[in-house]
């Protein structure tokens, strides 16, 4: 039998990539080591070359202090963390848009929940053709971190898919062909995550503050909320939200069940050519300039709610809304700048 490669020894382990990425032979994995960066990324094969496969179990924290590529199966132990250090680029998964890929990269829990992939200030994380399963936060973005997802990335059964510190971070998330699902139940809470998980269902696919969020073909299903953004620029095009409900969770003044919850101070939100099915709210907007154009909203309680937003502007054009309670609700908006509601 073949032993699975293991990085670190327990949940307190801290391993620097530069100390273990020294194996030069992709055909001969060495226990406790990973491939040299140029071998992992298959640099000799050219910019479109398929990465070399590596499978391993991670215990504790792996600190990425070199530009690096992961392709294969990564099994995350209780509370495990991958940390991308400032100034470095980490690529997870491989896909050729012309040829496709025979192998999906998977990052999965082996036991309790793992904690996160943490992207430090001015670090870059690129994810493609990958499943991220069973984390507290699938991806955690620090100040000025940049995340790009594309070619069918799936966040499954994570408490939050993509998250940051709402007060301090100014991150960028460029999301294309990216899915957020809850199929339940969660893994047991990680030992270092006590008090951080409040609900037994995914709180949000994306939960970001002070950020730039651009989503194309984003799919969120069976979650408490789809996308939550505070003081952020949000642009969504061709997205799909289904079964976004509160699922009996308490109100606490800001109830769950919002496919899109965008709040802030004179920021801009634009949602276009997207579909919302079976949601408590399709779009909830508070304090932002918001454009809602050519969307379909079916079997929702409220289609669009504009809450307290003095001095802001709204454009609502060509939306098809079938709502049980209210189609478009201007609720205590204050004295707004301009409102244009046409052919809905």
Coordinates of C-alpha atoms in Angstrom, one line a residue:
X1 CA 0.0 0.0 0.0
X2 CA 1.1 3.6 -0.5
X3 CA 1.3 5.9 2.5
X4 CA -0.5 9.3 2.1
X5 CA 2.0 12.2 2.3
X6 CA 1.5 14.2 5.5
X7 CA 2.6 17.8 6.1
X8 CA 2.9 18.7 9.8
X9 CA 2.3 16.4 12.7
X10 CA -0.5 17.9 14.8
X11 CA -2.8 20.9 15.0
X12 CA -0.1 23.1 16.5
X13 CA 2.4 22.5 13.6
X14 CA 3.6 25.5 11.6
X15 CA 5.3 24.5 8.4
X16 CA 6.9 27.0 5.9
X17 CA 6.6 25.9 2.3
X18 CA 10.2 27.0 1.5
X19 CA 11.4 24.4 4.0
X20 CA 9.7 21.4 2.5
X21 CA 9.2 22.3 -1.2
X22 CA 12.5 20.7 -2.2
X23 CA 11.6 17.5 -4.0
X24 CA 12.6 17.7 -7.7
X25 CA 11.1 14.4 -8.9
X26 CA 7.3 14.5 -9.6
X27 CA 7.4 10.7 -10.1
X28 CA 8.7 10.0 -6.6
X29 CA 6.8 11.7 -3.8
X30 CA 8.7 11.9 -0.6
X31 CA 7.0 11.8 2.8
X32 CA 6.9 15.2 4.5
X33 CA 8.1 17.1 1.4
X34 CA 6.4 18.8 -1.5
X35 CA 7.7 19.5 -5.0
X36 CA 10.0 22.3 -5.8
X37 CA 7.9 25.3 -7.0
X38 CA 8.9 25.1 -10.6
X39 CA 8.1 21.4 -10.6
X40 CA 4.7 21.9 -8.8
X41 CA 3.7 24.5 -11.4
X42 CA 5.4 22.5 -14.3
X43 CA 7.1 25.7 -15.4
X44 CA 9.2 23.8 -18.0
X45 CA 6.0 22.9 -19.9
X46 CA 5.1 26.5 -20.6
X47 CA 2.4 28.8 -19.2
X48 CA -0.5 26.5 -20.1
X49 CA 1.1 23.2 -19.0
X50 CA -0.8 21.0 -16.6
X51 CA 0.5 21.2 -13.1
X52 CA 2.1 18.1 -11.4
X53 CA -0.3 16.3 -9.1
X54 CA 0.3 16.3 -5.3
X55 CA -1.9 14.6 -2.7
X56 CA -1.3 15.1 1.0
X57 CA -2.8 15.6 4.5
X58 CA -2.2 18.9 6.2
X59 CA -1.9 19.2 10.0
X60 CA -1.7 22.6 11.5
X61 CA -0.7 25.6 9.4
X62 CA 1.1 25.6 6.0
X63 CA 2.6 29.0 5.2
X64 CA 3.0 29.8 1.5
X65 CA 6.3 31.8 1.3
X66 CA 7.0 31.1 -2.3
X67 CA 4.8 31.4 -5.5
X68 CA 3.3 27.9 -5.7
X69 CA 0.7 25.7 -7.4
X70 CA -1.4 22.9 -5.9
X71 CA -3.2 20.3 -8.0
X72 CA -4.7 17.1 -6.6
X73 CA -6.2 16.2 -3.3
X74 CA -5.5 18.1 -0.1
X75 CA -7.0 16.7 3.1
X76 CA -7.3 19.2 5.9
X77 CA -7.0 18.1 9.5
X78 CA -8.9 19.6 12.5
X79 CA -8.6 23.5 12.2
X80 CA -5.9 23.3 9.4
X81 CA -4.9 26.6 7.7
X82 CA -3.2 27.4 4.5
X83 CA -1.7 30.9 4.7
X84 CA -0.5 32.8 1.6
X85 CA 2.1 35.3 2.8
X86 CA 2.2 38.9 1.5
X87 CA 3.6 39.4 -2.0
X88 CA 3.2 35.7 -3.1
X89 CA 0.8 34.0 -5.5
X90 CA -0.8 30.7 -4.8
X91 CA -2.6 28.8 -7.6
X92 CA -5.0 26.1 -6.6
X93 CA -6.4 23.8 -9.3
X94 CA -5.6 23.6 -13.0
X95 CA -7.8 23.9 -16.1
X96 CA -7.2 24.5 -19.8
X97 CA -10.2 26.3 -21.4
X98 CA -9.5 24.5 -24.7
X99 CA -8.7 21.0 -23.4
X100 CA -10.4 20.9 -20.0
X101 CA -9.0 18.8 -17.2
X102 CA -9.4 15.2 -16.2
X103 CA -8.7 16.0 -12.5
X104 CA -10.6 18.3 -10.2
X105 CA -8.6 19.6 -7.3
X106 CA -10.3 18.9 -3.9
X107 CA -9.6 20.5 -0.5
X108 CA -11.6 18.5 2.0
X109 CA -11.9 17.9 5.8
X110 CA -10.6 14.7 7.2
X111 CA -12.4 14.7 10.5
X112 CA -13.5 18.0 12.0
X113 CA -13.8 21.2 10.1
X114 CA -10.7 22.8 8.8
X115 CA -10.3 26.6 9.4
X116 CA -9.5 28.5 6.2
X117 CA -7.2 29.5 3.3
X118 CA -6.0 32.9 4.6
X119 CA -4.8 35.4 2.0
X120 CA -2.5 37.9 3.6
X121 CA -2.2 41.6 2.6
X122 CA -1.0 42.1 -1.1
X123 CA -1.1 38.3 -1.7
X124 CA -2.9 36.6 -4.6
X125 CA -5.0 33.5 -4.5
X126 CA -6.2 32.0 -7.8
X127 CA -8.6 29.0 -7.7
X128 CA -9.9 27.1 -10.6
X129 CA -11.7 23.8 -11.2
X130 CA -11.7 23.0 -7.5
X131 CA -14.0 21.9 -4.7
X132 CA -13.5 23.4 -1.2
X133 CA -15.5 21.4 1.3
X134 CA -16.0 21.5 5.1
X135 CA -14.3 24.7 6.2
X136 CA -15.2 27.3 8.7
X137 CA -14.3 29.9 6.1
X138 CA -13.3 28.5 2.7
X139 CA -11.3 31.6 2.0
X140 CA -10.4 34.5 4.4
X141 CA -9.2 37.7 2.8
X142 CA -6.9 40.2 4.6
X143 CA -6.4 43.8 3.7
X144 CA -5.6 44.3 0.0
X145 CA -5.7 40.5 -0.7
X146 CA -6.9 39.6 -4.2
X147 CA -8.9 36.4 -4.9
X148 CA -9.8 35.2 -8.4
X149 CA -12.0 32.1 -8.9
X150 CA -13.0 30.6 -12.3
X151 CA -13.7 27.5 -14.3
X152 CA -16.2 25.9 -11.9
X153 CA -15.1 26.5 -8.4
X154 CA -17.4 25.0 -5.7
X155 CA -17.6 26.0 -2.0
X156 CA -19.6 23.2 -0.3
X157 CA -20.7 22.9 3.3
X158 CA -18.5 25.8 4.5
X159 CA -19.9 28.0 7.3
X160 CA -18.9 31.0 5.1
X161 CA -17.5 30.6 1.6
X162 CA -15.5 33.8 1.2
X163 CA -15.0 36.1 4.3
X164 CA -13.0 39.0 5.6
X165 CA -12.9 41.3 8.6
X166 CA -15.6 43.8 7.8
X167 CA -13.9 46.7 9.5
X168 CA -10.3 46.5 8.4
X169 CA -10.0 44.7 5.1
X170 CA -10.1 46.2 1.6
X171 CA -10.0 43.0 -0.5
X172 CA -10.9 42.2 -4.1
X173 CA -12.9 39.2 -5.1
X174 CA -13.3 38.4 -8.8
X175 CA -15.7 35.4 -9.0
X176 CA -16.5 33.6 -12.3
X177 CA -18.4 30.3 -12.6
X178 CA -18.3 29.9 -8.8
X179 CA -20.9 27.9 -6.7
X180 CA -21.8 28.0 -3.1
X181 CA -23.9 25.1 -1.7
X182 CA -25.1 23.7 1.6
X183 CA -26.0 20.0 1.4
X184 CA -25.4 19.3 5.2
X185 CA -24.8 18.4 7.8
X186 CA -21.6 20.2 8.8
X187 CA -18.5 18.4 10.0
X188 CA -17.9 18.7 13.8
X189 CA -16.7 22.2 14.7
X190 CA -12.9 22.6 14.6
X191 CA -11.2 22.8 18.0
X192 CA -9.9 26.3 17.3
X193 CA -13.3 27.6 16.0
X194 CA -15.4 27.7 19.2
X195 CA -17.9 30.5 19.2
X196 CA -17.3 31.4 15.5
X197 CA -20.1 29.2 14.0
X198 CA -23.5 30.3 15.1
X199 CA -25.8 28.3 12.8
X200 CA -26.0 24.8 11.5
X201 CA -26.3 26.0 7.9
X202 CA -24.0 28.1 5.6
X203 CA -24.4 31.7 6.8
X204 CA -23.3 33.2 3.4
X205 CA -21.5 32.3 0.2
X206 CA -19.7 35.6 0.3
X207 CA -19.5 37.9 3.3
X208 CA -17.2 40.9 2.7
X209 CA -16.7 44.4 3.8
X210 CA -14.8 47.4 2.3
X211 CA -14.2 45.3 -0.8
X212 CA -14.7 45.1 -4.5
X213 CA -16.8 42.1 -5.5
X214 CA -17.4 41.2 -9.1
X215 CA -19.4 38.1 -9.8
X216 CA -20.2 36.5 -13.2
X217 CA -22.2 33.2 -13.2
X218 CA -22.2 32.8 -9.5
X219 CA -24.6 30.2 -8.1
X220 CA -25.8 30.1 -4.4
X221 CA -28.3 27.5 -3.1
X222 CA -29.7 26.3 0.2
X223 CA -28.0 29.0 2.2
X224 CA -29.1 31.4 4.9
X225 CA -27.8 34.3 2.8
X226 CA -26.3 34.5 -0.7
X227 CA -24.0 37.5 -0.7
X228 CA -23.5 40.0 2.1
X229 CA -21.5 43.1 1.5
X230 CA -20.8 46.1 3.6
X231 CA -19.3 49.4 2.3
X232 CA -18.3 47.5 -0.9
X233 CA -18.7 47.9 -4.6
X234 CA -20.8 44.9 -5.8
X235 CA -21.4 44.0 -9.5
X236 CA -23.2 40.8 -10.4
X237 CA -24.1 39.5 -13.8
X238 CA -25.8 36.3 -14.8
X239 CA -26.0 34.8 -11.3
X240 CA -28.5 32.4 -9.8
X241 CA -29.9 32.2 -6.2
X242 CA -32.2 29.4 -5.1
X243 CA -33.6 28.5 -1.7
X244 CA -32.1 31.4 0.3
X245 CA -34.2 31.5 3.4
X246 CA -33.9 32.1 7.2
X247 CA -34.6 28.4 7.9
X248 CA -36.0 29.3 11.3
X249 CA -33.0 31.3 12.6
X250 CA -33.7 34.3 14.9
X251 CA -34.3 37.8 13.5
X252 CA -31.9 39.7 15.7
X253 CA -32.7 42.9 13.8
X254 CA -31.1 41.8 10.6
X255 CA -32.9 38.6 9.6
X256 CA -31.3 36.0 7.3
X257 CA -32.9 34.9 4.0
X258 CA -31.5 37.5 1.7
X259 CA -30.1 36.4 -1.6
X260 CA -28.2 39.7 -1.9
X261 CA -27.7 42.0 1.2
X262 CA -25.8 45.1 0.2
X263 CA -25.3 47.8 2.8
X264 CA -23.0 50.7 3.2
X265 CA -22.2 54.4 2.7
X266 CA -22.7 55.7 -0.9
X267 CA -21.2 52.6 -2.4
X268 CA -22.5 51.2 -5.7
X269 CA -24.4 47.9 -6.4
X270 CA -25.5 46.6 -9.8
X271 CA -27.3 43.3 -10.3
X272 CA -28.1 42.4 -13.9
X273 CA -29.6 39.4 -15.8
X274 CA -29.7 37.2 -12.7
X275 CA -32.4 34.9 -11.4
X276 CA -33.8 34.4 -7.9
X277 CA -36.0 31.5 -6.9
X278 CA -37.6 30.6 -3.5
X279 CA -35.9 33.4 -1.4
X280 CA -37.2 35.5 1.5
X281 CA -35.7 38.5 -0.1
X282 CA -34.1 38.6 -3.6
X283 CA -32.3 41.9 -3.0
X284 CA -32.0 44.0 0.1
X285 CA -30.2 47.4 -0.3
X286 CA -29.5 49.9 2.5
X287 CA -27.4 53.1 2.1
X288 CA -26.0 52.3 -1.4
X289 CA -26.7 53.5 -4.9
X290 CA -28.3 50.5 -6.5
X291 CA -29.2 49.4 -10.1
X292 CA -31.4 46.3 -10.6
X293 CA -31.8 45.5 -14.3
X294 CA -33.4 42.6 -16.2
X295 CA -33.6 40.1 -13.4
X296 CA -36.2 37.4 -12.7
X297 CA -37.5 36.9 -9.2
X298 CA -39.9 34.0 -8.7
X299 CA -41.6 32.7 -5.5
X300 CA -39.9 35.3 -3.3
X301 CA -41.5 36.9 -0.3
X302 CA -40.1 40.3 -1.2
X303 CA -38.5 41.1 -4.6
X304 CA -36.5 44.2 -3.9
X305 CA -36.3 46.2 -0.7
X306 CA -34.6 49.6 -0.5
X307 CA -34.1 50.6 3.1
X308 CA -32.8 53.8 4.7
X309 CA -30.8 55.4 1.9
X310 CA -30.9 59.3 2.0
X311 CA -29.2 61.0 -0.9
X312 CA -28.8 57.7 -2.9
X313 CA -30.0 56.9 -6.4
X314 CA -32.0 53.8 -7.6
X315 CA -32.5 52.4 -11.1
X316 CA -34.9 49.5 -11.4
X317 CA -35.5 48.5 -15.0
X318 CA -37.2 45.5 -16.8
X319 CA -37.4 43.0 -13.9
X320 CA -39.9 40.2 -13.7
X321 CA -41.0 39.8 -10.1
X322 CA -43.5 37.3 -8.6
X323 CA -43.6 38.1 -4.9
X324 CA -45.9 36.8 -2.1
X325 CA -45.6 40.1 -0.1
X326 CA -44.1 43.0 -1.9
X327 CA -42.5 43.3 -5.4
X328 CA -40.6 46.5 -4.9
X329 CA -40.5 48.1 -1.4
X330 CA -39.2 51.6 -0.7
X331 CA -39.0 51.3 3.1
X332 CA -38.0 54.4 5.1
X333 CA -35.5 55.4 2.4
X334 CA -35.3 59.0 3.5
X335 CA -35.0 61.7 0.9
X336 CA -33.2 60.0 -2.0
X337 CA -31.4 61.7 -4.9
X338 CA -33.1 60.0 -7.9
X339 CA -35.5 57.1 -8.4
X340 CA -36.2 55.5 -11.8
X341 CA -38.5 52.5 -11.9
X342 CA -39.5 51.4 -15.4
X343 CA -41.2 48.4 -17.1
X344 CA -41.1 46.0 -14.2

